[in-house]
Coordinates of C-alpha atoms in Angstrom, one line a residue:
M127 CA 118.3 73.6 96.9
T128 CA 114.7 73.6 97.6
A129 CA 112.1 75.6 95.7
A130 CA 110.5 77.8 98.0
P131 CA 106.5 77.8 97.5
T132 CA 104.6 79.4 95.2
H133 CA 104.0 83.1 96.0
L134 CA 100.1 83.4 96.2
K135 CA 97.5 86.2 96.9
L136 CA 97.4 87.6 100.0
Q137 CA 93.8 86.4 102.0
P138 CA 91.0 88.7 103.1
E139 CA 91.3 87.8 106.6
F140 CA 94.9 89.1 106.5
Y141 CA 93.9 92.5 105.5
L142 CA 93.7 94.3 109.3
L143 CA 96.7 92.6 110.1
V144 CA 98.9 94.5 107.2
F145 CA 96.8 97.7 107.6
L146 CA 98.1 98.0 111.4
V147 CA 101.3 97.4 110.6
S148 CA 101.2 99.8 107.2
I149 CA 100.0 102.4 109.9
G150 CA 103.5 101.9 111.8
F151 CA 105.3 102.1 108.5
F152 CA 102.7 105.7 107.9
M153 CA 103.9 107.2 110.9
Q154 CA 107.9 106.1 110.2
G155 CA 107.6 107.4 106.7
L156 CA 105.8 110.3 106.9
D157 CA 107.8 111.6 109.6
T158 CA 110.9 111.0 107.9
T159 CA 110.1 112.7 104.9
I160 CA 108.4 115.4 106.6
I161 CA 111.5 115.8 108.5
N162 CA 114.0 115.6 105.6
T163 CA 112.0 119.3 103.7
A164 CA 111.5 121.0 107.0
L165 CA 115.4 120.8 107.9
P166 CA 116.5 124.2 107.0
A167 CA 113.5 126.1 108.1
M168 CA 114.1 124.0 111.4
A169 CA 117.9 124.8 111.2
T170 CA 116.8 128.8 111.2
S171 CA 114.6 128.5 113.8
L172 CA 117.1 126.7 116.6
Q173 CA 119.8 128.7 114.6
E174 CA 122.1 126.1 113.6
D175 CA 123.6 125.6 110.2
P176 CA 121.1 123.5 107.8
L177 CA 124.4 121.4 106.8
K178 CA 124.8 120.1 109.7
M179 CA 121.1 119.2 111.0
H180 CA 121.8 115.5 109.6
G181 CA 121.9 115.1 113.3
V182 CA 117.7 115.8 113.9
V183 CA 117.6 112.3 111.5
I184 CA 120.7 110.4 112.6
S185 CA 119.6 110.7 116.4
Y186 CA 116.2 109.1 115.2
V187 CA 118.0 106.5 113.7
L188 CA 120.5 105.5 116.1
A189 CA 117.9 105.0 118.4
V190 CA 115.9 103.0 116.3
A191 CA 119.1 100.7 115.7
A192 CA 120.6 100.4 118.7
C193 CA 117.0 99.4 120.3
I194 CA 115.8 97.1 117.6
P195 CA 117.7 94.5 119.2
L196 CA 114.8 94.5 122.2
S197 CA 112.0 94.2 119.6
G198 CA 112.4 90.6 119.5
W199 CA 112.8 89.4 123.0
F200 CA 109.8 91.7 124.0
S201 CA 107.6 90.4 121.6
D202 CA 108.1 86.9 122.5
R203 CA 108.4 87.9 126.3
F204 CA 105.4 90.1 126.2
G205 CA 103.5 89.1 123.1
V206 CA 103.7 91.1 119.2
R207 CA 100.4 92.8 120.1
N208 CA 101.5 94.2 123.2
T209 CA 104.9 95.4 122.2
F210 CA 103.1 97.0 119.3
F211 CA 100.5 99.0 121.4
A212 CA 103.4 100.2 123.8
A213 CA 105.4 101.1 121.0
I214 CA 103.1 103.5 119.3
V215 CA 102.3 105.4 122.6
I216 CA 105.9 106.2 123.2
F217 CA 106.6 107.3 119.8
T218 CA 103.2 109.3 119.7
T219 CA 104.2 110.6 123.0
A220 CA 107.6 111.6 121.8
S221 CA 106.2 113.1 118.7
I222 CA 104.7 115.8 121.2
G223 CA 107.9 116.3 123.1
C224 CA 109.5 117.3 119.3
A225 CA 106.9 119.4 118.6
L226 CA 107.2 121.5 121.6
S227 CA 111.0 121.3 121.3
N228 CA 112.4 125.1 121.3
S229 CA 116.0 124.3 121.1
F230 CA 118.3 121.6 119.2
N231 CA 119.5 119.6 122.4
T232 CA 115.6 119.2 123.7
L233 CA 114.9 118.4 119.8
I234 CA 117.6 115.5 120.0
I235 CA 116.5 114.3 123.4
F236 CA 113.1 113.9 122.3
R237 CA 114.3 112.6 118.7
V238 CA 116.1 109.7 120.8
L239 CA 112.8 108.8 122.4
Q240 CA 111.1 109.1 119.4
G241 CA 113.5 106.5 117.8
I242 CA 112.9 103.9 120.8
G243 CA 109.3 103.8 120.0
G244 CA 109.9 103.7 116.3
A245 CA 112.4 100.9 117.1
F246 CA 109.7 98.4 117.5
L247 CA 106.9 99.2 114.8
L248 CA 108.0 98.1 111.6
P249 CA 110.2 95.0 113.0
V250 CA 107.2 93.9 115.6
G251 CA 104.7 94.4 112.7
R252 CA 106.5 92.5 110.1
L253 CA 107.5 89.9 112.8
A254 CA 103.8 89.4 113.3
M255 CA 103.4 88.8 109.9
L256 CA 105.9 86.3 109.5
R257 CA 104.2 84.3 112.2
I258 CA 100.5 84.4 111.4
I259 CA 100.7 84.9 107.3
P260 CA 101.4 81.5 105.7
R261 CA 104.6 82.0 103.9
E262 CA 103.4 81.5 100.6
Q263 CA 101.6 84.9 101.3
F264 CA 104.6 86.8 102.4
L265 CA 105.6 88.0 99.4
S266 CA 102.0 89.5 98.8
A267 CA 101.5 90.6 101.8
M268 CA 105.2 92.4 102.0
S269 CA 104.1 94.2 99.0
T270 CA 100.7 95.7 100.1
M271 CA 102.2 96.6 103.2
S272 CA 105.0 98.2 101.9
L273 CA 102.1 99.8 98.8
A274 CA 99.8 101.2 102.5
G275 CA 102.9 102.5 104.1
L276 CA 104.1 105.0 101.3
L277 CA 101.1 106.7 101.4
G278 CA 102.9 108.5 104.4
P279 CA 105.8 109.2 102.4
L280 CA 103.9 110.7 99.3
A281 CA 102.2 112.7 101.5
G282 CA 105.6 113.6 103.4
P283 CA 107.7 116.2 101.5
I284 CA 104.3 118.4 100.1
L285 CA 102.5 118.3 103.3
G286 CA 105.6 119.2 105.3
G287 CA 107.0 121.6 102.6
W288 CA 102.8 123.8 103.2
L289 CA 103.6 123.2 106.8
V290 CA 106.7 124.7 106.7
E291 CA 106.2 127.6 104.5
Y292 CA 102.4 128.3 105.8
A293 CA 102.6 127.6 109.1
S294 CA 105.7 126.0 111.5
W295 CA 108.0 123.1 111.7
H296 CA 106.5 122.4 114.9
W297 CA 103.6 121.1 112.9
I298 CA 105.8 118.3 110.9
F299 CA 105.2 116.0 114.5
L300 CA 101.8 116.9 115.8
I301 CA 100.3 115.3 112.5
N302 CA 101.6 112.1 114.5
V303 CA 99.1 112.2 117.1
P304 CA 96.1 111.1 115.4
I305 CA 97.5 108.7 113.2
G306 CA 99.3 107.4 116.6
L307 CA 95.6 107.4 118.0
L308 CA 93.9 105.3 115.4
G309 CA 97.0 102.8 115.4
M310 CA 96.2 102.5 119.1
L311 CA 92.7 101.6 118.1
V312 CA 93.2 98.7 115.7
T313 CA 96.0 97.1 117.5
F314 CA 93.5 94.8 119.9
K315 CA 91.5 94.0 117.0
A316 CA 93.7 93.3 114.2
M317 CA 96.9 91.5 116.2
P318 CA 96.4 88.1 118.2
N319 CA 99.0 88.8 121.1
V320 CA 101.5 85.8 120.1
T321 CA 104.0 85.0 122.6
E322 CA 106.9 82.0 122.9
A323 CA 106.3 79.3 125.0
S324 CA 109.8 79.7 126.5
V325 CA 112.1 83.1 126.4
K326 CA 115.6 83.1 127.2
S327 CA 116.4 85.7 129.9
F328 CA 117.9 88.9 128.1
D329 CA 121.2 89.4 126.6
L330 CA 122.3 92.4 128.4
S331 CA 126.2 92.1 127.7
G332 CA 125.1 91.6 124.2
F333 CA 122.7 94.6 123.6
V334 CA 125.9 96.6 125.4
L335 CA 128.4 95.5 123.0
L336 CA 126.1 96.3 120.0
A337 CA 125.2 99.7 121.4
I338 CA 128.2 100.7 122.0
A339 CA 129.4 99.2 117.9
M340 CA 126.5 100.9 116.6
I341 CA 126.6 104.6 118.1
G342 CA 130.6 104.8 117.8
M343 CA 130.8 104.0 114.1
A344 CA 127.8 106.0 113.3
L345 CA 128.9 109.2 115.6
G346 CA 132.8 108.7 114.7
I347 CA 131.7 108.9 110.8
E348 CA 129.3 111.7 111.8
N349 CA 131.9 114.2 113.3
I350 CA 135.4 113.0 111.3
A351 CA 135.3 116.1 109.2
S352 CA 133.5 118.4 112.1
T353 CA 135.9 121.3 113.7
E354 CA 134.0 121.5 116.9
V355 CA 134.8 117.7 117.7
S356 CA 138.6 116.9 117.7
K357 CA 139.5 114.0 115.4
S358 CA 141.0 112.0 118.1
L359 CA 137.6 111.7 119.5
S360 CA 136.0 110.8 116.8
I361 CA 138.6 107.8 115.9
G362 CA 138.2 106.9 119.1
L363 CA 134.7 106.4 119.1
L364 CA 135.4 104.8 115.3
I365 CA 138.0 102.1 116.9
S366 CA 135.5 101.7 119.8
G367 CA 132.8 100.7 117.5
F368 CA 134.7 98.0 115.7
I369 CA 136.0 97.0 118.7
A370 CA 132.8 96.5 120.3
A371 CA 131.3 94.3 116.8
L372 CA 134.4 92.4 117.1
I373 CA 133.9 91.4 121.0
Y374 CA 130.2 90.8 119.7
A375 CA 131.1 88.4 117.0
Y376 CA 132.7 86.4 119.5
H377 CA 130.2 86.6 122.0
A378 CA 127.4 85.9 119.8
H379 CA 129.0 82.3 119.1
T380 CA 129.8 81.5 122.6
H381 CA 126.7 82.6 124.6
Q382 CA 123.6 80.5 125.0
N383 CA 121.7 83.5 125.3
A384 CA 122.9 86.0 122.8
L385 CA 120.7 87.9 121.4
F386 CA 121.8 86.8 117.9
R387 CA 122.9 83.8 117.5
S388 CA 126.3 82.7 115.0
R389 CA 124.1 80.2 113.3
L390 CA 121.9 82.9 111.6
F391 CA 124.8 83.3 109.5
K392 CA 125.3 79.9 108.5
N393 CA 122.8 80.5 106.2
K394 CA 124.2 81.7 103.1
I395 CA 121.2 83.6 101.7
Y396 CA 120.5 85.6 104.9
S397 CA 124.0 86.2 105.1
I398 CA 124.2 87.8 101.7
G399 CA 120.9 89.4 102.2
V400 CA 121.8 90.9 105.4
L401 CA 125.2 92.4 103.7
G402 CA 123.4 93.8 100.6
N403 CA 120.9 95.5 102.9
F404 CA 124.0 97.1 104.7
F405 CA 125.7 98.6 101.9
A406 CA 123.6 99.0 99.1
R407 CA 121.6 101.2 101.5
F408 CA 124.2 103.9 102.2
G409 CA 123.4 106.1 98.9
S410 CA 119.5 105.3 98.7
N411 CA 119.2 106.4 102.3
A412 CA 121.3 109.6 101.9
V413 CA 119.6 110.6 99.0
P414 CA 116.0 112.2 100.7
F415 CA 118.3 114.0 103.1
L416 CA 120.6 115.4 100.3
L417 CA 117.9 116.4 98.1
P418 CA 115.8 118.4 99.9
L419 CA 118.7 120.3 101.2
M420 CA 120.4 120.8 97.5
L421 CA 117.2 122.4 96.1
Q422 CA 116.5 124.5 99.4
V423 CA 120.1 125.4 100.1
A424 CA 122.2 125.4 97.0
F425 CA 119.2 126.1 94.0
N426 CA 116.9 128.7 96.5
M427 CA 114.1 126.5 96.5
E428 CA 111.0 127.1 98.5
P429 CA 109.9 124.6 101.2
F430 CA 107.0 124.1 99.6
M431 CA 108.1 123.9 95.8
T432 CA 110.7 121.3 97.2
G433 CA 108.3 118.8 98.6
V434 CA 106.5 119.1 95.4
M435 CA 109.6 118.4 93.4
L436 CA 110.5 115.3 95.9
T437 CA 106.7 113.6 95.6
P438 CA 107.8 112.0 92.2
I439 CA 110.4 109.8 94.3
V440 CA 107.4 108.4 96.2
I441 CA 105.2 108.3 93.1
G442 CA 107.7 106.2 91.0
S443 CA 107.7 103.7 94.3
L444 CA 104.2 103.5 94.7
V445 CA 103.8 102.8 90.6
S446 CA 106.5 100.0 91.2
K447 CA 104.7 98.0 93.7
P448 CA 102.2 96.0 91.3
I449 CA 105.2 94.9 88.8
I450 CA 107.6 93.8 91.5
R451 CA 106.4 90.2 92.3
P452 CA 106.2 89.7 88.5
I453 CA 109.8 90.6 88.0
L454 CA 110.7 88.8 90.5
Q455 CA 109.1 85.5 89.6
R456 CA 110.3 86.1 85.5
T457 CA 114.1 87.2 86.4
G458 CA 114.6 86.1 89.9
Y459 CA 116.6 87.7 93.0
R460 CA 120.2 87.5 91.4
S461 CA 119.8 89.0 88.1
I462 CA 117.7 91.8 89.8
L463 CA 119.4 93.0 92.4
I464 CA 122.9 92.7 91.0
V465 CA 121.3 94.9 87.9
N466 CA 119.0 97.2 90.0
T467 CA 121.9 97.6 92.4
L468 CA 123.9 98.7 89.4
L469 CA 120.9 101.1 88.0
I470 CA 120.8 102.9 91.6
G471 CA 124.5 103.7 91.5
L472 CA 124.5 105.6 88.2
C473 CA 120.9 106.9 88.9
I474 CA 122.3 108.3 91.9
A475 CA 125.7 109.8 90.7
S476 CA 123.8 111.3 88.1
F477 CA 122.1 113.5 90.4
A478 CA 124.8 115.8 90.2
L479 CA 123.8 116.5 86.7
H480 CA 121.2 118.7 88.1
T481 CA 121.5 122.8 88.4
A482 CA 119.3 125.4 89.4
D483 CA 118.7 125.4 85.8
T484 CA 117.5 122.4 85.0
P485 CA 114.2 122.0 83.5
T486 CA 111.3 120.7 86.1
W487 CA 110.0 117.9 83.7
L488 CA 113.5 116.0 83.5
R489 CA 114.0 116.4 87.1
T490 CA 110.5 115.3 88.0
L491 CA 111.1 112.3 85.4
H492 CA 114.8 111.8 86.9
F493 CA 113.1 111.5 90.4
F494 CA 110.6 109.4 89.5
V495 CA 112.9 106.7 87.9
F496 CA 114.9 106.7 91.3
G497 CA 112.0 105.8 93.0
V498 CA 111.0 103.2 90.9
I499 CA 114.2 100.9 90.9
N500 CA 114.8 102.3 94.8
S501 CA 111.3 100.6 95.7
L502 CA 112.9 97.2 93.9
Q503 CA 115.8 97.0 95.2
F504 CA 114.2 97.6 98.4
V505 CA 111.1 94.7 98.7
A506 CA 113.6 92.4 97.0
M507 CA 116.5 92.4 99.5
N508 CA 114.4 92.2 102.5
T509 CA 112.3 89.2 100.7
F510 CA 115.3 88.0 99.4
T511 CA 116.9 87.7 103.4
L512 CA 113.7 86.7 104.8
K513 CA 112.3 83.8 102.5
D514 CA 114.7 80.8 103.7
L515 CA 115.0 81.4 107.5
P516 CA 113.7 78.3 109.2
Q517 CA 110.5 79.6 111.6
Q518 CA 112.5 79.3 115.1
D519 CA 115.0 81.8 113.7
A520 CA 112.4 84.1 112.3
S521 CA 112.1 86.7 115.7
S522 CA 116.1 87.4 115.9
G523 CA 116.6 87.0 112.3
N524 CA 113.9 89.8 111.5
S525 CA 115.5 91.8 114.1
F526 CA 118.9 91.5 113.3
L527 CA 117.6 92.7 109.8
S528 CA 115.5 95.8 110.7
M529 CA 119.0 96.6 112.8
I530 CA 120.7 96.7 110.1
M531 CA 118.8 98.5 107.5
M532 CA 118.3 101.0 110.4
L533 CA 122.3 101.4 111.2
S534 CA 122.8 101.8 107.7
M535 CA 120.9 104.9 107.0
S536 CA 122.6 106.4 110.2
I537 CA 125.8 105.6 108.8
G538 CA 124.5 106.5 105.1
I539 CA 123.6 109.9 106.4
A540 CA 126.3 110.4 108.2
V541 CA 128.7 109.6 105.6
A542 CA 126.7 111.8 103.3
G543 CA 127.1 115.0 106.0
T544 CA 130.8 114.1 106.5
L545 CA 131.4 114.2 102.8
L546 CA 129.0 117.1 102.0
N547 CA 130.9 119.3 105.2
T548 CA 134.1 117.9 103.6
F549 CA 133.7 119.5 100.0
T550 CA 132.0 122.5 101.2
N551 CA 134.9 123.1 103.3
Y552 CA 137.2 122.7 100.3
F553 CA 135.0 124.4 97.7
N554 CA 133.9 127.1 100.3
Q555 CA 129.9 128.2 100.8
A556 CA 130.1 130.0 97.1
H557 CA 130.5 126.6 95.5
I558 CA 128.4 125.1 97.5
T559 CA 126.4 123.1 94.6
Q560 CA 129.8 121.4 93.9
A561 CA 129.8 120.2 97.0
F562 CA 126.8 118.8 96.6
H563 CA 127.4 117.0 93.6
Y564 CA 130.7 115.5 94.2
T565 CA 128.9 114.2 97.7
L566 CA 126.2 112.7 95.1
I567 CA 129.1 111.0 92.8
C568 CA 130.7 109.7 95.7
L569 CA 127.3 108.0 97.1
G570 CA 126.5 106.6 93.6
L571 CA 130.2 104.8 93.3
M572 CA 129.9 103.2 96.7
N573 CA 126.5 101.8 95.7
I574 CA 127.7 100.1 92.4
V575 CA 130.7 98.4 94.2
T576 CA 128.0 96.8 96.5
M577 CA 126.7 95.0 93.3
I578 CA 129.8 92.7 94.2
I579 CA 127.7 91.4 97.2
F580 CA 125.1 90.2 95.2
L581 CA 127.1 88.7 92.8
Q582 CA 127.8 85.8 95.1
I583 CA 124.1 84.5 95.4
P584 CA 124.3 81.3 93.9
K585 CA 123.3 81.2 90.0
D586 CA 121.2 78.1 90.9
F587 CA 119.2 80.1 93.4
K588 CA 115.5 79.4 92.8
D589 CA 112.5 82.0 94.1

C-alpha cells in the first residue's frame, strides 16, 4: 500500500475556515452537553419520567442522521457556503422554538427541526475542509477543529447546570442564538462557495429507504422495553428498518444516482472505519446521557454540581488533542484503535463502581481518563476512515460517515435507555443505582467486542 503524505502543520490561510467549522461543532457540542445535564429538570417541568427523557436526545440525533444524506447533494448542487449558511439559520431558529416549548411533544417537534439544521453543520463543514485544505494538512485541521469545537462541550455541563439551577432550562437553547448569528456573519468571509460542475439528480427513493431504515431501527430499539408501546409495534419497526437497509444495499449497487454507491465499500480501509465508527460509538455516546442521570437521579446531586463533575471528561478531551498526532505517527492506526477500544470498554464498565459515596477526587480522575481515551478514539477513527478516500468519493464518503456516526449515537442512546428501563423494572426504583450499574457494564462489554473490527486493519497498513 502506498504511504500517505507526511502530515504537515495547518497553514494560517486556513485558520478562519477551521474556525467557522468549529462554530458549527461548538453549537452541536454545547447543545448536546447542556441538554444532558438539564434532562431531569426538563422532565419535572414537562411532567415526564426523567428515565424516559432519552426521546428528547434521540429525536434530535435521529433527525440529524436521517437528513445527513442530503448534505452531500445540497453541497454539490448549491455550494458548501450556501448550504452551511442555511444550516446555521435553521439550527438557530429551531433553538428558539425549543426554548419556547411548553409541552413534551412540542419540544420533540422543534428538536427534530433543530436536527435537520444540525444534519448539515458538521458534515458540510468537514466537506469544505476536505475540498479546500490540502490532504497533508487534513489531520492538523481535524485536530485543530476538534480542539476549538470542544469549547462548547467544556462550557456545556457547567453552564447547563447553572442555568437549570438558577434560571430555567429554556435558556439552554437560547444560548445558541448569539453563536448562530456569529456563524452567519463569518460564513461569507471564510468559506468559498465550492460546487461541483455537474450534479446528478437526487436519489429520492434511496433517501426514503435510508430514512425508514434508520428511524425503524432506532425507534424499534428505543421502545422495545416500553410499557406504553406494544412489543409487536417495536418488533415491526425493527424488521421494517432491517428490510429497508437490505433493499437499499441492493439499490446502492444497481442505481446509477444512488446517494452512496456500493463502490465506496470496495475501499477496505473505509469499510473497516465505517463499521468501527458505528459499533465503537454505542457506549461512548451513551455515557454523556447516562452519567448526568445517574448523578442526579441515583445519587441526588444538584444540577450545577453535576455539570462541574462532568467537566473533567471534556478537559480530558482537550488535553488529549496535542498528543493525538504524535501518538498516531508513532504507533499507527491499527495498534491505537485495537488497544484504545479495549480501554474505553473497560473504562465504561468501571463506571459501575461509582456510588453516591465515591470520593470526588476519584470520580474526577475517572471521568478525566475517559475523556482522554475517548477523544483519541474519535479522532483516530474519523481520520483513519477518510484518509484514503479518492477525491471523487470525498463528498459521499464524508456524508455517509457522518450519517453512521449520528445513527450510532441514536441507537447507542436508545440501547442505553432500553437497558436502563429494563433493569429499573427488574430491580424497581428502590435499587435504581443497580440499574445504572448493570447498564454501564453491558455498554462496556459491547465496546470491548468492537475491538474485533479493528483487528481487520491490515498489519502492513501505513499512516
